[in-house]
Each structure stands twice: as C-alpha cells, then as structure tokens.
XYZ file of C-alpha atoms in Angstrom:
682
model
C -95.375 -4.124 -167.989
C -93.444 -0.975 -167.157
C -95.073 0.708 -164.164
C -93.205 3.927 -165.182
C -95.076 6.682 -167.217
C -93.534 7.887 -170.298
C -92.186 11.217 -168.848
C -90.115 8.976 -166.292
C -88.867 6.796 -168.808
C -87.730 9.784 -170.685
C -85.253 10.797 -167.931
C -81.826 10.602 -167.618
C -79.099 11.015 -165.055
C -77.248 14.207 -164.760
C -74.189 14.700 -166.703
C -71.307 13.302 -166.620
C -72.952 10.129 -166.911
C -71.744 6.663 -165.446
C -70.683 5.020 -168.717
C -68.701 8.500 -169.538
C -67.237 8.373 -166.477
C -66.173 4.691 -166.274
C -64.598 4.912 -169.938
C -62.571 8.006 -169.054
C -61.381 6.006 -166.011
C -60.370 2.949 -168.139
C -58.910 5.560 -170.947
C -56.728 7.236 -168.337
C -54.773 3.631 -167.744
C -52.277 1.745 -170.439
C -52.418 -1.373 -168.088
C -52.911 -4.757 -170.175
C -56.191 -6.153 -168.885
C -56.434 -9.306 -170.840
C -53.148 -10.367 -170.387
C -52.847 -9.693 -166.896
C -56.290 -11.753 -166.544
C -54.564 -14.705 -168.449
C -51.681 -14.524 -165.879
C -54.025 -14.507 -162.809
C -56.269 -17.024 -163.826
C -55.010 -18.656 -167.095
C -56.548 -18.760 -170.705
C -58.238 -22.028 -170.395
C -60.069 -21.244 -166.875
C -61.104 -17.538 -168.487
C -62.513 -19.753 -171.747
C -64.144 -21.918 -169.544
C -65.856 -19.223 -167.519
C -67.118 -17.315 -170.650
C -68.712 -20.793 -171.810
C -70.390 -21.782 -168.612
C -71.731 -18.004 -168.280
C -73.467 -18.211 -171.559
C -75.232 -21.514 -170.825
C -76.519 -20.071 -167.252
C -77.904 -16.853 -168.940
C -79.536 -18.662 -171.403
C -81.495 -20.776 -168.606
C -84.501 -18.388 -167.016
C -84.331 -20.094 -163.487
C -80.443 -18.637 -162.966
C -82.452 -14.933 -163.566
C -81.562 -12.943 -160.653
C -83.937 -10.170 -161.165
C -86.328 -11.284 -157.919
C -83.482 -12.276 -155.271
C -83.845 -9.286 -153.427
C -87.273 -9.479 -152.711
C -87.970 -13.041 -152.129
C -88.419 -14.565 -148.472
C -86.574 -17.360 -147.017
C -88.901 -19.952 -148.410
C -89.256 -18.742 -152.093
C -84.948 -18.079 -151.604
C -84.687 -21.707 -150.870
C -87.187 -23.174 -153.389
C -85.665 -21.193 -156.040
C -82.083 -22.358 -154.865
C -83.125 -26.047 -154.969
C -84.488 -25.317 -158.732
C -81.011 -23.933 -159.583
C -78.896 -26.622 -158.106
C -81.171 -29.226 -159.725
C -80.593 -27.658 -163.128
C -77.080 -27.119 -162.638
C -76.641 -30.572 -162.057
C -78.500 -31.464 -165.223
C -76.265 -28.845 -166.927
C -73.584 -30.735 -165.481
C -74.337 -33.953 -167.124
C -75.969 -32.341 -170.634
C -72.654 -30.601 -171.291
C -70.277 -33.145 -169.590
C -68.975 -30.094 -167.708
C -65.738 -31.299 -165.535
C -65.936 -30.720 -161.804
C -63.786 -27.138 -162.539
C -66.752 -26.068 -164.893
C -69.489 -27.320 -162.075
C -67.204 -25.009 -159.509
C -67.124 -21.838 -161.869
C -70.901 -22.404 -162.735
C -71.441 -21.930 -158.562
C -69.449 -18.869 -158.254
C -71.207 -17.490 -161.312
C -74.827 -18.251 -159.745
C -73.572 -16.382 -156.743
C -75.297 -17.952 -153.691
C -75.251 -21.205 -152.056
C -77.141 -23.859 -153.178
C -78.278 -27.001 -151.547
C -76.260 -29.393 -152.933
C -72.940 -27.421 -152.056
C -71.620 -29.862 -149.103
C -72.529 -32.756 -150.912
C -70.274 -31.295 -153.653
C -67.809 -29.589 -151.707
C -67.178 -31.573 -148.375
C -69.047 -35.349 -148.685
C -67.853 -36.173 -151.945
C -64.008 -35.127 -150.915
C -64.307 -37.236 -147.372
C -65.283 -40.256 -149.158
C -62.864 -40.076 -151.577
C -59.930 -39.056 -149.161
C -60.999 -40.716 -145.884
C -62.523 -44.090 -147.114
C -60.900 -47.654 -148.392
C -61.331 -48.830 -151.853
C -64.891 -50.745 -150.905
C -66.134 -47.790 -149.218
C -65.355 -45.473 -152.303
C -67.138 -48.249 -154.725
C -70.234 -48.491 -152.070
C -70.799 -44.677 -150.866
C -68.562 -42.541 -153.128
C -69.630 -43.992 -156.817
C -73.162 -43.506 -155.671
C -72.594 -40.114 -154.481
C -70.705 -38.800 -157.289
C -73.591 -40.053 -159.483
C -76.125 -37.905 -157.080
C -78.163 -41.050 -156.482
C -77.345 -40.008 -152.818
C -76.851 -36.629 -151.125
C -74.964 -36.090 -148.532
C -73.318 -33.493 -146.064
C -70.685 -33.029 -143.442
C -71.926 -33.303 -139.815
C -69.371 -32.033 -137.621
C -70.374 -29.105 -135.647
C -72.547 -29.493 -132.854
C -74.750 -27.253 -130.739
C -72.863 -26.892 -127.852
C -69.182 -27.335 -129.895
C -67.624 -26.065 -133.182
C -64.115 -25.690 -133.495
C -63.098 -27.917 -130.316
C -63.700 -31.317 -132.278
C -62.093 -33.394 -129.644
C -64.789 -32.159 -127.440
C -67.529 -33.323 -129.832
C -70.137 -35.124 -127.668
C -71.943 -37.675 -130.372
C -70.874 -41.064 -130.064
C -70.135 -44.137 -131.911
C -69.794 -47.540 -129.692
C -68.428 -50.255 -130.992
C -70.649 -53.103 -130.530
C -68.264 -56.271 -130.443
C -71.161 -59.018 -130.648
C -72.509 -57.919 -133.651
C -69.679 -56.234 -135.151
C -72.118 -52.868 -135.531
C -71.465 -49.411 -134.465
C -74.297 -47.314 -132.159
C -74.368 -43.436 -133.091
C -75.947 -41.621 -130.425
C -76.304 -38.148 -128.973
C -76.507 -38.153 -125.607
C -77.036 -34.677 -124.762
C -79.058 -32.018 -126.709
C -75.794 -29.978 -127.077
C -74.654 -32.871 -129.126
C -77.119 -32.343 -131.976
C -75.025 -31.561 -134.801
C -75.949 -28.173 -135.759
C -75.164 -25.468 -138.576
C -74.672 -28.369 -141.005
C -75.022 -27.164 -144.501
C -77.067 -29.468 -147.236
C -78.714 -31.365 -143.828
C -81.831 -29.508 -143.120
C -84.070 -30.526 -146.016
C -81.866 -31.641 -148.532
C -79.123 -34.404 -147.578
C -80.165 -38.603 -147.463
C -76.940 -39.347 -145.928
C -74.243 -37.792 -144.100
C -70.647 -38.153 -143.023
C -70.637 -37.718 -139.119
C -67.987 -36.756 -136.837
C -68.334 -38.862 -133.822
C -66.617 -40.003 -130.812
C -65.239 -43.669 -131.224
C -66.016 -45.356 -127.940
C -64.023 -48.993 -128.023
C -64.006 -51.310 -124.693
C -65.711 -48.167 -122.627
C -62.645 -46.073 -124.101
C -62.786 -43.061 -126.327
C -60.533 -43.189 -129.011
C -61.212 -39.650 -130.476
C -63.464 -38.245 -133.330
C -64.003 -40.306 -136.142
C -65.701 -39.994 -139.542
C -69.083 -42.342 -140.181
C -71.115 -42.634 -143.480
C -74.854 -42.723 -142.251
C -78.121 -42.867 -143.913
C -80.484 -40.200 -142.389
C -83.429 -40.363 -144.671
C -85.351 -42.817 -146.781
C -84.435 -42.774 -150.588
C -87.772 -42.963 -151.802
C -89.807 -40.770 -149.229
C -87.362 -38.448 -147.891
C -88.459 -39.048 -144.730
C -86.116 -39.342 -141.758
C -84.964 -43.010 -140.502
C -86.356 -44.236 -137.110
C -84.805 -42.548 -134.178
C -83.217 -39.762 -136.136
C -84.650 -36.409 -135.478
C -83.633 -33.802 -138.105
C -84.793 -30.425 -139.843
C -83.608 -26.877 -140.358
C -82.264 -24.395 -138.199
C -83.888 -21.480 -139.533
C -83.139 -18.157 -141.066
C -79.719 -16.506 -140.459
C -78.142 -13.222 -140.798
C -77.375 -14.170 -144.425
C -76.748 -17.826 -146.211
C -80.812 -18.268 -146.351
C -80.474 -20.061 -149.629
C -78.757 -23.088 -148.019
C -80.775 -25.268 -145.543
C -78.235 -25.544 -142.382
C -79.732 -28.360 -140.505
C -79.424 -30.283 -137.145
C -79.452 -33.811 -136.215
C -79.958 -35.976 -133.718
C -79.407 -40.007 -133.001
C -81.293 -42.122 -130.625
C -78.811 -44.969 -130.359
C -78.805 -45.994 -134.169
C -76.545 -49.016 -135.143
C -74.851 -48.543 -138.127
C -72.707 -51.690 -139.747
C -69.022 -51.569 -139.503
C -68.309 -50.461 -143.123
C -69.867 -47.459 -142.135
C -66.397 -46.114 -140.337
C -64.413 -44.392 -142.709
C -61.412 -46.566 -142.429
C -58.629 -45.295 -144.524
C -56.323 -44.103 -141.995
C -58.068 -45.631 -138.468
C -60.296 -48.759 -137.940
C -61.699 -51.108 -135.875
C -60.658 -54.657 -136.712
C -63.704 -56.548 -136.405
C -61.967 -60.093 -135.830
C -59.746 -58.740 -132.815
C -62.065 -55.599 -131.749
C -58.997 -53.843 -131.575
C -58.763 -50.320 -132.474
C -55.791 -49.481 -135.022
C -54.786 -45.915 -134.931
C -53.796 -43.409 -137.613
C -50.177 -42.934 -138.363
C -50.780 -38.907 -137.820
C -54.028 -38.177 -135.347
C -54.379 -35.200 -137.982
C -55.101 -37.520 -141.050
C -58.765 -38.053 -139.406
C -59.360 -33.949 -140.207
C -58.052 -33.963 -143.689
C -61.341 -32.842 -144.906
C -60.895 -29.692 -142.436
C -57.787 -29.281 -144.019
C -58.866 -29.380 -147.541
C -61.867 -26.626 -146.609
C -59.613 -24.511 -145.077
C -57.007 -24.412 -147.817
C -59.915 -23.533 -150.065
C -61.167 -20.410 -147.823
C -57.361 -19.202 -148.632
C -58.221 -20.042 -152.075
C -61.386 -18.185 -152.198
C -60.860 -15.462 -150.274
C -58.935 -12.857 -152.836
C -61.926 -13.536 -155.317
C -64.775 -12.495 -152.462
C -62.967 -9.732 -151.441
C -62.736 -8.929 -154.943
C -66.426 -8.293 -155.607
C -66.821 -5.971 -152.859
C -63.824 -3.884 -153.919
C -64.712 -4.107 -157.913
C -68.540 -2.597 -156.948
C -66.808 -0.092 -154.616
C -64.051 1.159 -157.009
C -66.507 1.600 -159.890
C -69.209 3.400 -158.238
C -66.656 5.513 -156.166
C -65.386 6.557 -159.682
C -68.870 7.755 -160.684
C -70.449 8.807 -157.814
C -69.601 12.474 -157.009
C -69.807 14.558 -153.833
C -68.811 18.378 -152.898
C -66.091 20.050 -154.588
C -62.656 20.226 -154.429
C -61.912 22.334 -151.241
C -58.299 23.610 -153.029
C -60.037 24.115 -156.363
C -60.472 27.631 -158.126
C -63.592 29.476 -157.493
C -64.651 28.865 -161.159
C -64.550 25.168 -160.990
C -68.251 24.125 -159.299
C -67.965 20.559 -160.351
C -68.292 18.037 -157.846
C -65.351 15.595 -157.193
C -65.193 11.816 -157.899
C -65.312 10.127 -154.656
C -62.360 7.731 -155.511
C -60.371 10.883 -155.652
C -60.622 11.691 -151.816
C -57.645 10.312 -150.123
C -59.917 8.787 -147.040
C -61.654 6.634 -149.455
C -58.621 5.645 -151.296
C -56.966 5.003 -147.906
C -59.984 2.351 -147.360
C -60.151 0.845 -150.907
C -57.000 0.814 -152.272
C -54.893 -1.270 -149.743
C -57.798 -3.532 -150.214
C -57.603 -3.557 -153.950
C -53.819 -4.749 -153.536
C -54.921 -6.987 -150.769
C -56.979 -8.989 -153.505
C -54.101 -9.926 -155.231
C -52.053 -10.535 -152.407
C -54.575 -13.249 -151.019
C -54.901 -14.484 -154.572
C -51.306 -15.341 -154.921
C -51.454 -16.996 -151.532
C -54.231 -18.922 -152.240
C -52.833 -20.325 -154.799
C -49.507 -21.154 -153.279
C -51.656 -22.861 -150.421
C -53.707 -24.803 -152.843
C -50.265 -26.189 -154.374
C -49.097 -27.058 -150.849
C -52.004 -28.936 -150.204
C -51.605 -31.039 -153.575
C -47.750 -31.701 -152.995
C -48.826 -33.135 -149.523
C -51.654 -35.003 -151.385
C -48.671 -36.957 -153.535
C -46.433 -37.227 -150.769
C -49.214 -39.242 -148.408
C -49.973 -41.281 -151.617
C -46.435 -41.979 -152.527
C -46.047 -42.892 -148.319
C -49.134 -45.110 -147.825
C -50.683 -42.173 -145.979
C -47.581 -40.432 -143.990
C -47.411 -36.708 -145.605
C -43.781 -34.914 -144.204
C -45.544 -31.530 -145.323
C -48.813 -32.332 -143.233
C -47.766 -30.271 -140.144
C -46.582 -27.169 -142.101
C -49.704 -27.467 -144.569
C -51.867 -27.999 -141.134
C -50.691 -24.527 -139.406
C -50.443 -23.179 -142.683
C -54.457 -23.894 -143.449
C -55.429 -22.553 -139.678
C -53.338 -19.098 -139.773
C -54.224 -18.169 -143.442
C -57.685 -19.332 -143.167
C -57.874 -16.807 -140.399
C -56.464 -13.931 -141.577
C -57.553 -14.591 -145.222
C -61.021 -14.950 -143.992
C -60.795 -11.842 -141.576
C -59.585 -9.474 -144.405
C -62.514 -10.590 -146.702
C -65.166 -10.236 -144.595
C -63.787 -6.988 -143.052
C -63.153 -5.976 -146.349
C -66.470 -6.095 -147.508
C -67.943 -4.160 -144.848
C -65.661 -1.502 -145.711
C -66.587 -1.477 -149.343
C -70.206 -1.298 -148.734
C -69.682 1.474 -146.214
C -67.534 3.146 -148.724
C -70.402 3.314 -151.411
C -72.397 5.391 -149.146
C -76.034 5.220 -148.370
C -76.575 3.408 -151.523
C -74.380 0.844 -150.208
C -76.959 -0.219 -147.371
C -79.471 -1.107 -150.287
C -79.434 -4.811 -151.413
C -79.146 -3.380 -155.048
C -75.677 -2.900 -154.280
C -74.917 -5.950 -153.847
C -72.198 -5.953 -151.323
C -74.706 -6.250 -148.269
C -75.515 -10.051 -149.749
C -72.153 -11.103 -150.465
C -71.050 -9.832 -146.942
C -73.722 -11.694 -145.239
C -73.044 -14.906 -147.063
C -69.504 -14.428 -146.757
C -69.196 -13.408 -143.351
C -69.910 -17.224 -141.589
C -66.485 -18.069 -143.058
C -64.695 -16.167 -140.223
C -66.196 -18.888 -137.953
C -67.266 -22.020 -139.545
C -64.098 -24.827 -140.003
C -62.936 -23.277 -136.856
C -63.336 -20.044 -135.510
C -60.936 -17.503 -136.591
C -59.507 -16.736 -133.187
C -59.384 -19.964 -131.573
C -57.691 -21.285 -134.761
C -54.675 -19.580 -133.965
C -53.739 -21.630 -131.356
C -52.741 -24.625 -133.569
C -50.361 -22.038 -135.260
C -48.601 -20.789 -132.239
C -48.141 -24.623 -131.260
C -46.237 -25.296 -134.374
C -44.396 -22.106 -133.827
C -43.694 -23.354 -130.730
C -42.813 -26.511 -131.247
C -40.411 -25.503 -134.508
C -38.675 -23.240 -132.161
C -37.657 -25.792 -129.804
C -36.397 -27.643 -132.519
C -34.059 -24.870 -133.678
C -32.881 -24.486 -130.313
C -32.504 -28.039 -129.580
C -30.437 -28.292 -132.895
C -33.214 -30.784 -134.109
C -34.858 -28.858 -136.839
C -35.498 -29.992 -140.554
C -34.684 -27.662 -143.141
C -38.171 -25.598 -144.425
C -39.243 -21.544 -144.348
C -40.352 -21.771 -141.141
C -37.250 -23.124 -139.105
C -35.003 -21.107 -141.582
C -36.189 -17.716 -140.697
C -35.999 -18.983 -136.912
C -32.686 -20.116 -137.365
C -31.640 -16.736 -138.825
C -33.107 -14.888 -136.101
C -31.545 -17.136 -133.714
C -28.111 -16.323 -135.716
C -28.716 -12.468 -135.929
C -30.675 -11.642 -132.755
C -27.860 -10.031 -130.753
C -27.530 -7.425 -133.426
C -31.092 -7.088 -134.954
C -30.579 -5.551 -138.502
C -32.811 -2.500 -139.288
C -34.170 -3.598 -143.184
C -34.653 -1.128 -145.539
C -38.418 -1.371 -145.828
C -38.664 1.710 -148.203
C -36.294 1.090 -150.754
C -35.595 -2.900 -151.231
C -38.807 -5.016 -151.289
C -36.849 -8.228 -150.546
C -36.231 -6.469 -147.048
C -39.879 -5.935 -146.588
C -40.358 -9.630 -146.623
C -37.552 -9.829 -144.270
C -38.897 -7.541 -141.806
C -42.185 -9.345 -141.539
C -40.186 -12.712 -141.202
C -38.048 -11.032 -138.482
C -41.106 -9.737 -136.635
C -42.708 -13.544 -136.549
C -39.257 -14.868 -135.481
C -39.116 -12.314 -132.939
C -42.621 -13.083 -131.425
C -42.073 -16.553 -131.574
C -38.960 -16.843 -129.342
C -40.870 -14.372 -126.801
C -43.841 -16.542 -126.597
C -41.525 -19.583 -126.301
C -39.775 -17.473 -123.360
C -43.249 -16.980 -121.605
C -44.312 -20.704 -122.162
C -41.121 -22.191 -121.289
C -39.025 -20.499 -119.575
C -41.513 -18.284 -117.453
C -44.101 -21.249 -117.287
C -47.405 -19.027 -118.101
C -50.204 -20.788 -118.481
C -51.796 -21.753 -121.933
C -55.081 -19.242 -121.547
C -52.714 -16.448 -120.419
C -50.678 -16.400 -123.451
C -54.005 -16.628 -125.952
C -53.564 -13.005 -126.883
C -49.939 -13.247 -127.837
C -50.790 -16.335 -129.667
C -53.539 -14.307 -131.722
C -50.571 -11.905 -132.390
C -47.937 -14.312 -133.394
C -50.510 -16.048 -135.903
C -51.664 -13.042 -137.470
C -48.011 -11.863 -137.703
C -46.708 -15.055 -139.367
C -49.658 -15.357 -141.626
C -49.259 -11.983 -142.964
C -45.551 -13.006 -143.496
C -46.764 -15.770 -145.851
C -48.824 -13.426 -147.700
C -45.988 -11.042 -148.278
C -44.038 -13.727 -149.064
C -46.081 -15.137 -151.758
C -47.056 -11.679 -153.124
C -43.500 -10.859 -153.527
C -42.332 -14.039 -155.224
C -45.502 -13.325 -157.607
C -43.448 -10.164 -158.799
C -40.736 -12.011 -160.590
C -43.436 -14.178 -162.446
C -45.258 -10.636 -163.945
C -41.732 -9.082 -164.756
C -40.903 -12.113 -166.961
C -44.611 -12.514 -168.409
C -43.728 -10.863 -171.911
C -47.238 -10.272 -172.677
C -47.639 -7.753 -169.777
C -45.433 -5.177 -170.936
C -43.694 -2.971 -168.336
C -46.386 -0.549 -166.982
C -48.390 -3.195 -165.658
C -45.653 -5.325 -163.543
C -44.693 -1.546 -162.318
C -48.346 -1.171 -160.744
C -48.173 -4.652 -159.504
C -44.799 -3.824 -157.672
C -46.796 -0.327 -156.010
C -49.689 -2.674 -155.217
C -47.580 -5.354 -153.147
C -45.535 -2.180 -151.637
C -48.825 -0.682 -150.813
C -50.052 -3.678 -149.156
C -47.045 -4.344 -147.378
C -46.484 -1.028 -145.854
C -50.143 -0.476 -145.128
C -49.878 -3.626 -143.079
C -46.537 -2.645 -141.419
C -47.960 0.719 -140.434
C -51.261 -0.903 -139.324
C -48.993 -3.136 -137.064
C -46.137 -0.447 -136.129
C -46.076 -1.755 -132.846
C -44.665 -5.233 -133.326
C -42.356 -4.351 -135.638
C -40.774 -1.502 -133.511
C -40.583 -4.203 -130.642
C -39.010 -6.737 -132.928
C -36.090 -4.018 -133.850
C -36.774 -4.632 -137.709
C -37.801 -1.304 -138.517
C -37.399 2.343 -136.781
C -40.031 4.786 -135.871
C -38.530 7.058 -138.518
C -39.190 4.183 -141.330
C -42.539 3.854 -139.567
C -43.178 7.937 -140.255
C -41.749 7.795 -143.520
C -43.773 4.557 -144.441
C -46.646 7.185 -144.168
C -45.675 9.594 -146.651
C -44.880 6.443 -148.978
C -48.449 5.156 -148.730
C -50.068 8.186 -149.589
C -47.419 8.516 -152.929
C -48.428 4.847 -153.265
C -52.132 5.526 -153.512
C -51.698 8.610 -155.635
C -49.567 6.497 -158.073
C -52.272 3.516 -158.094
C -55.264 6.006 -158.491
C -55.597 6.095 -162.353
C -55.410 2.646 -162.637
C -57.846 1.059 -159.855
C -61.102 0.460 -162.290
C -58.859 -1.375 -164.937
C -57.560 -3.138 -162.220
C -60.885 -4.512 -160.760
C -61.607 -5.162 -164.664
C -58.897 -7.902 -164.407
C -60.679 -9.964 -162.308
C -63.250 -10.467 -164.873
C -66.409 -10.493 -162.213
C -69.234 -10.629 -164.777
C -72.609 -8.333 -164.053
C -74.412 -11.642 -163.828
C -72.186 -12.611 -160.993
C -72.151 -9.270 -159.014
C -76.001 -8.688 -160.092
C -75.254 -5.299 -158.617
C -76.354 -1.862 -159.532
C -73.630 -0.121 -158.305
C -70.949 -2.089 -159.766
C -71.988 -2.405 -163.485
C -69.613 -2.868 -166.018
C -71.091 -0.202 -168.096
C -71.437 2.390 -165.396
C -75.395 2.883 -165.562
C -75.560 2.942 -162.039
C -78.503 5.290 -161.480
C -80.546 4.080 -164.182
C -80.443 0.494 -163.029
C -81.161 1.160 -158.955
C -84.052 3.072 -160.382
C -85.624 0.424 -163.095
C -85.126 -2.425 -159.772
C -87.033 -0.097 -157.640
C -89.635 1.083 -159.350
C -90.516 -1.796 -161.901
C -89.003 -5.072 -160.470
C -90.398 -4.261 -156.651
C -93.366 -6.793 -156.341
C -94.426 -4.110 -153.115
C -95.202 -1.244 -155.875
C -97.412 -3.628 -157.407
C -100.296 -3.457 -154.585
C -102.296 -0.966 -153.117
C -102.666 -0.378 -149.673
C -105.463 0.791 -146.962
C -103.839 3.172 -144.629
C -106.389 3.990 -142.517
C -105.878 2.653 -139.330
C -109.561 2.366 -138.354
C -109.920 0.240 -141.272
C -109.343 -3.785 -141.275
C -108.366 -3.840 -144.908
C -104.659 -4.285 -145.494
C -104.211 -4.437 -149.246
C -106.347 -3.925 -152.557
C -105.127 -5.076 -155.999
C -104.085 -2.407 -158.107
C -106.897 0.196 -158.899
C -107.992 0.026 -155.426
C -110.410 -2.721 -155.623
C -110.921 -6.237 -154.715
C -109.765 -6.728 -151.037
C -106.602 -8.972 -150.724
C -105.928 -9.186 -147.136
C -108.065 -8.403 -143.729
C -107.105 -8.720 -140.264
C-alpha cells in the first residue's frame, strides 16, 4: 500500500519533463538504431535477449525493488534463490549456454554459481583428460557437483608461481597430499567457495621427489555432498563483506595434509606417471594457465558492455537534468540548460561513449583470437602457435579494458551530480561490483610486465632476423626500417595514419625499453614504470586498430545508411584523438606527431563532441540495455527520473515504515507505525 498521501500522488515534475526531453533527443538524430544494434550484436543474440528477459521478468524472485535496502545476508540468500531458479529455468526452457549467460547479465549481480559456470567447468573441459571429463565435468555440467577455481591466496595473487599451497606426490600409494603450510597459503577471494561449492579446482605447487614442478590444477572435493559440511582437515568459509560483490560468497580454504587420488591432477597437458613416478612436462608452461587466459579474454569482451551501462545512465540523465542558464544566452532566455550541453560534461562522457564501442570491437577480436588458438591447439596436439600473442594481448587488454571501464563508471557517477551518489542511480552498484576486475586474474599493473616481456622478445627477434610474421613483428620491423627518418603522420586528416601513429609510438617505446634492458643493463625493477607505459601504449594501439577495422564493416552494412557509419567514424576519431592528447608526451617523444598537431587535435576534439552530441541518446539506446538490467532511476528509457526516485524513496524504503523514539533518554529505539508497541530496546 502506498504511503504517499493523495496530494503527493498528484504532483508532477516541473516542465519540461524527462520523457519529453528524451523524446526530443531521440528525434534530433536519424541514426538507424535497430540496424546498428543488429550490426553490433546480431539479430539472433538480440532475439535471445528479448526472450530471456520476458521469462525473467515473469518470475517474482528476480524483482529488484528491495536490492538497495537488503543487508549482506539477505542479498546472499536472495542471490542463491535466484541462482537456483535460473538453473531450473535453463532446464525447463532448454536454454543453451549463451542463453544462460544472457540471463546472468540481465539479472545484473554476481550469483553464487558464477565461478562454477565461468571457471570450474572451463577448467575441467580444457585442462582435463577424457577420463577426467567423464569423472568430473559431466557431473559438474549437470550441477551434481558445484565447483570453484581456487588459485589466489591470502599472501599471493598475481604471482601464480609464488603460490604456497603444495600438492606432494606420494610414490608409495600413488596419491597427492594437499597442504597449506602457512596462513598465507590460505586460498582467498575464491568466488562460490565460501558457502556454495563442494568441489574446487585448486592451483597448487606440484612436488615430485622433493622438487617443485610449479603450479598445477587439482580437482578436490571440499564438502560432503549430503550434509554440505567441510570434509576432514579442510577449513573453509566466507571472507566477509566487501566494497561490492556482496551477493557472491568469496571464500577462504585451508588444507591440513589432505590426500587425493592420482586422477585428481588435471592431466591434459602435464602429469605424473604413476608407473615411473616421473613428472611429464607440458609442451608449453603457459598451457597450465589456460583458464586464466580464457577469463582475461572474457574480461576484455565484457568491458565495453560494463562501461556502457554507466554511460547509458549518465547520458540519459544528463540530457534530462537542467542546471543554470547559458551564460551567453539573451536575457530573455531564462530556461536552464541541459547538463549534457556543457562541454565539460561532454568532455567526460562522450569519449567514454566512444570507448564503449572501441572496447566492444576489441573484445570481439580478442575472443576470435582465443577461439582460433583453441582450434590450433586441437589440431596440433595441444600446441598453440598463437599462444604467446594471445597471452600477451589478454594480459595487456585485460589491464587497459578493465581500467577504462572501472574508471569510466566512476566518471559517469560523478557526472550525474549529487543523485549519482544514491543507490537508485545504479552507477555506484555497477562500479562497486566491477572495480575488483582491475585486480583479479592479475593486478593490472603487474600484468603489464607480461606484455613488456613479450614485446622485448619480439623486438630481439626482429633485430636478429628471426621473427615470424605477425602484427607485432610487422610494426616493429616497419619502425626499424624507417626509424632514421621518423615520419610525421597526418593524424588529423587520415584515419589510417592515426592507427600508424599508435603503432609507431608502441614500437618506439619497445625499442627504447629494449635498449635500457639489454644495452644499458638496467634492472628489471627499475624498468617497471617503462613497462607499464609500454603495455598501455601497445594495448591502446590494439583498441584503435580494431576500432578502425570495424569502420569498413560498418560502411558496407547496407542497412545502416550513410549517417550511422559517418557518426561512428567521428566516434573513432574522438576516442583516438582524445587518447592521443592524453598520452601526447609519448607521441611527441616517438616523433609520430608534432606539437602543432597536438594543438590542432584539441580543436578537433571539441568539434567532434559538438557533432556527436545530438546523437548521444540514440547511441546509448543502440546498446539495448533494458530498464530491468539497469535498475536505475536516472537511466530509465522513458525518462521518468524524478517520479521513479521519489517512488523508491518514499514507498519502497522499509526505513520509512517504522517510527523511532528520538528521545536520547529513552531506552526505546523503534515503535510500530502509529507509535505503539515497542519493537526494540537498548
């Protein structure tokens, strides 16, 4: 029952109202939104999303109206109920894995089965033998067992080689002994582990004949399948509340000399021969970390969509929110100006809008490379020729993409002004749940060393004439052949030159770092800042390259007409020039551009923002993010911002349903509505 009196119900926002303003915004642009959405995601994916959304909206358990008000235990209980319902819906409707992923994205919160579905199953499938897939994967796929991926430890995260959990081979009875020799060996931050999982894929240091063979994955039962209590000599639990992600039971795990059978070591790429007790090495050490490469690739793929949620909310709200009048408007104009018309707001939001699409195209390219490498591995007995490229790209792009999305979400929240701080805005929740992505599966700053190592190795190969032909060695070779007379690229008139300028900058920084390391013999630790900048430069080049390559596909898509590709070209230029301006010192030092071009690029950025501004609302519409998924007052598609905020605050807020006793001398805390019946005392 509504708590609002009739006179409050009759109130409306002052004119012009939000729905009218968004209608005006959409009318000011002629972009072909439906064909654009189909180009970005495909008709089949859009139809799947619509069908899944209809099912979810019909289920009461997915109602989000109390999400902002519930505490940690309530949020987890609700999330577990939603996870179980989702699993039943998958079975009931015969949904494929793609449908399940779409449903999880629409629900919009981490669910307790997420690591079972996203990492445990993937690890079993890609790291297990046929026997192990039958023994573990087939049961896990049916949810007969629920697993997690236990790698990170209390004392070690990004440094996988430094993990302290051990798995010692016992030659006498052909078993392994899992042990946590230190408190810092406790598995920590492991999603799905805290209360949900009964199995774990545990990364542990393999010890054979007293020698460490490095980290390897082991499948371990950790809870009883009937009682769900921890097994003997296993200590396990939830690590407690976090900054965000509180619907997920991130957990800790300790072993006290727990014996597991030989079959528990996932042995597709490496194994211990039970007959000879000898360790059989993988053809490439990187194969053992296949699950990490997968998850980093998916992070790149999802970064654009994660950022797009915040950008959608901020763009729509800033088109509705009006503050102050235009300083140069005639005195007769008294209307306040839409916040999105301020260039300071455009400068914060429109490059992020462009970045959502750049990250989207890069994510698709990243996953295509991953799938290509998987096919190569299957055809070549586990040897992936693309693995070094894939590993470096996944590390660098994971760092850049997750940083861009996380920082961008906070920019979007601030652009919403005071209301951005409300949970009803939706942006804060997205940020809190997304920001750990910058540190999990490798801290972003530490990961950049992997990229630098790859680039230095490629540069050495180019210098020695030993390199194979790929994109990296090609732009390094081009740089070497022309470095004596550095070209100045026409970045303001030719898009291809923009791409080449980014490649030139990355190549220049690679050879500079190589000179410091090999010729000047500088210590690795002294070069970490250089390596970070190098990784960032290389990854930004990859985003620019993939964004540019998508433009030709846009131009040939007949259903998009001429205006939509033209606007996307401006988005590409805005993202690229904005990045160039932000990193101008590196471009100047490499000789790729001049000071004059940097100055002119800033003028061009202002022009591009002005030209993109009329299309901003329709561009975020193209992402097709439903109100159900956004769960945001500020980002509503219909623009009824203030009506929704007031409704949530006054009618849905349970705190408004109780009466307090504010007298400090009274022992009474709360009374029931009406002031009678004490509910709580000191």
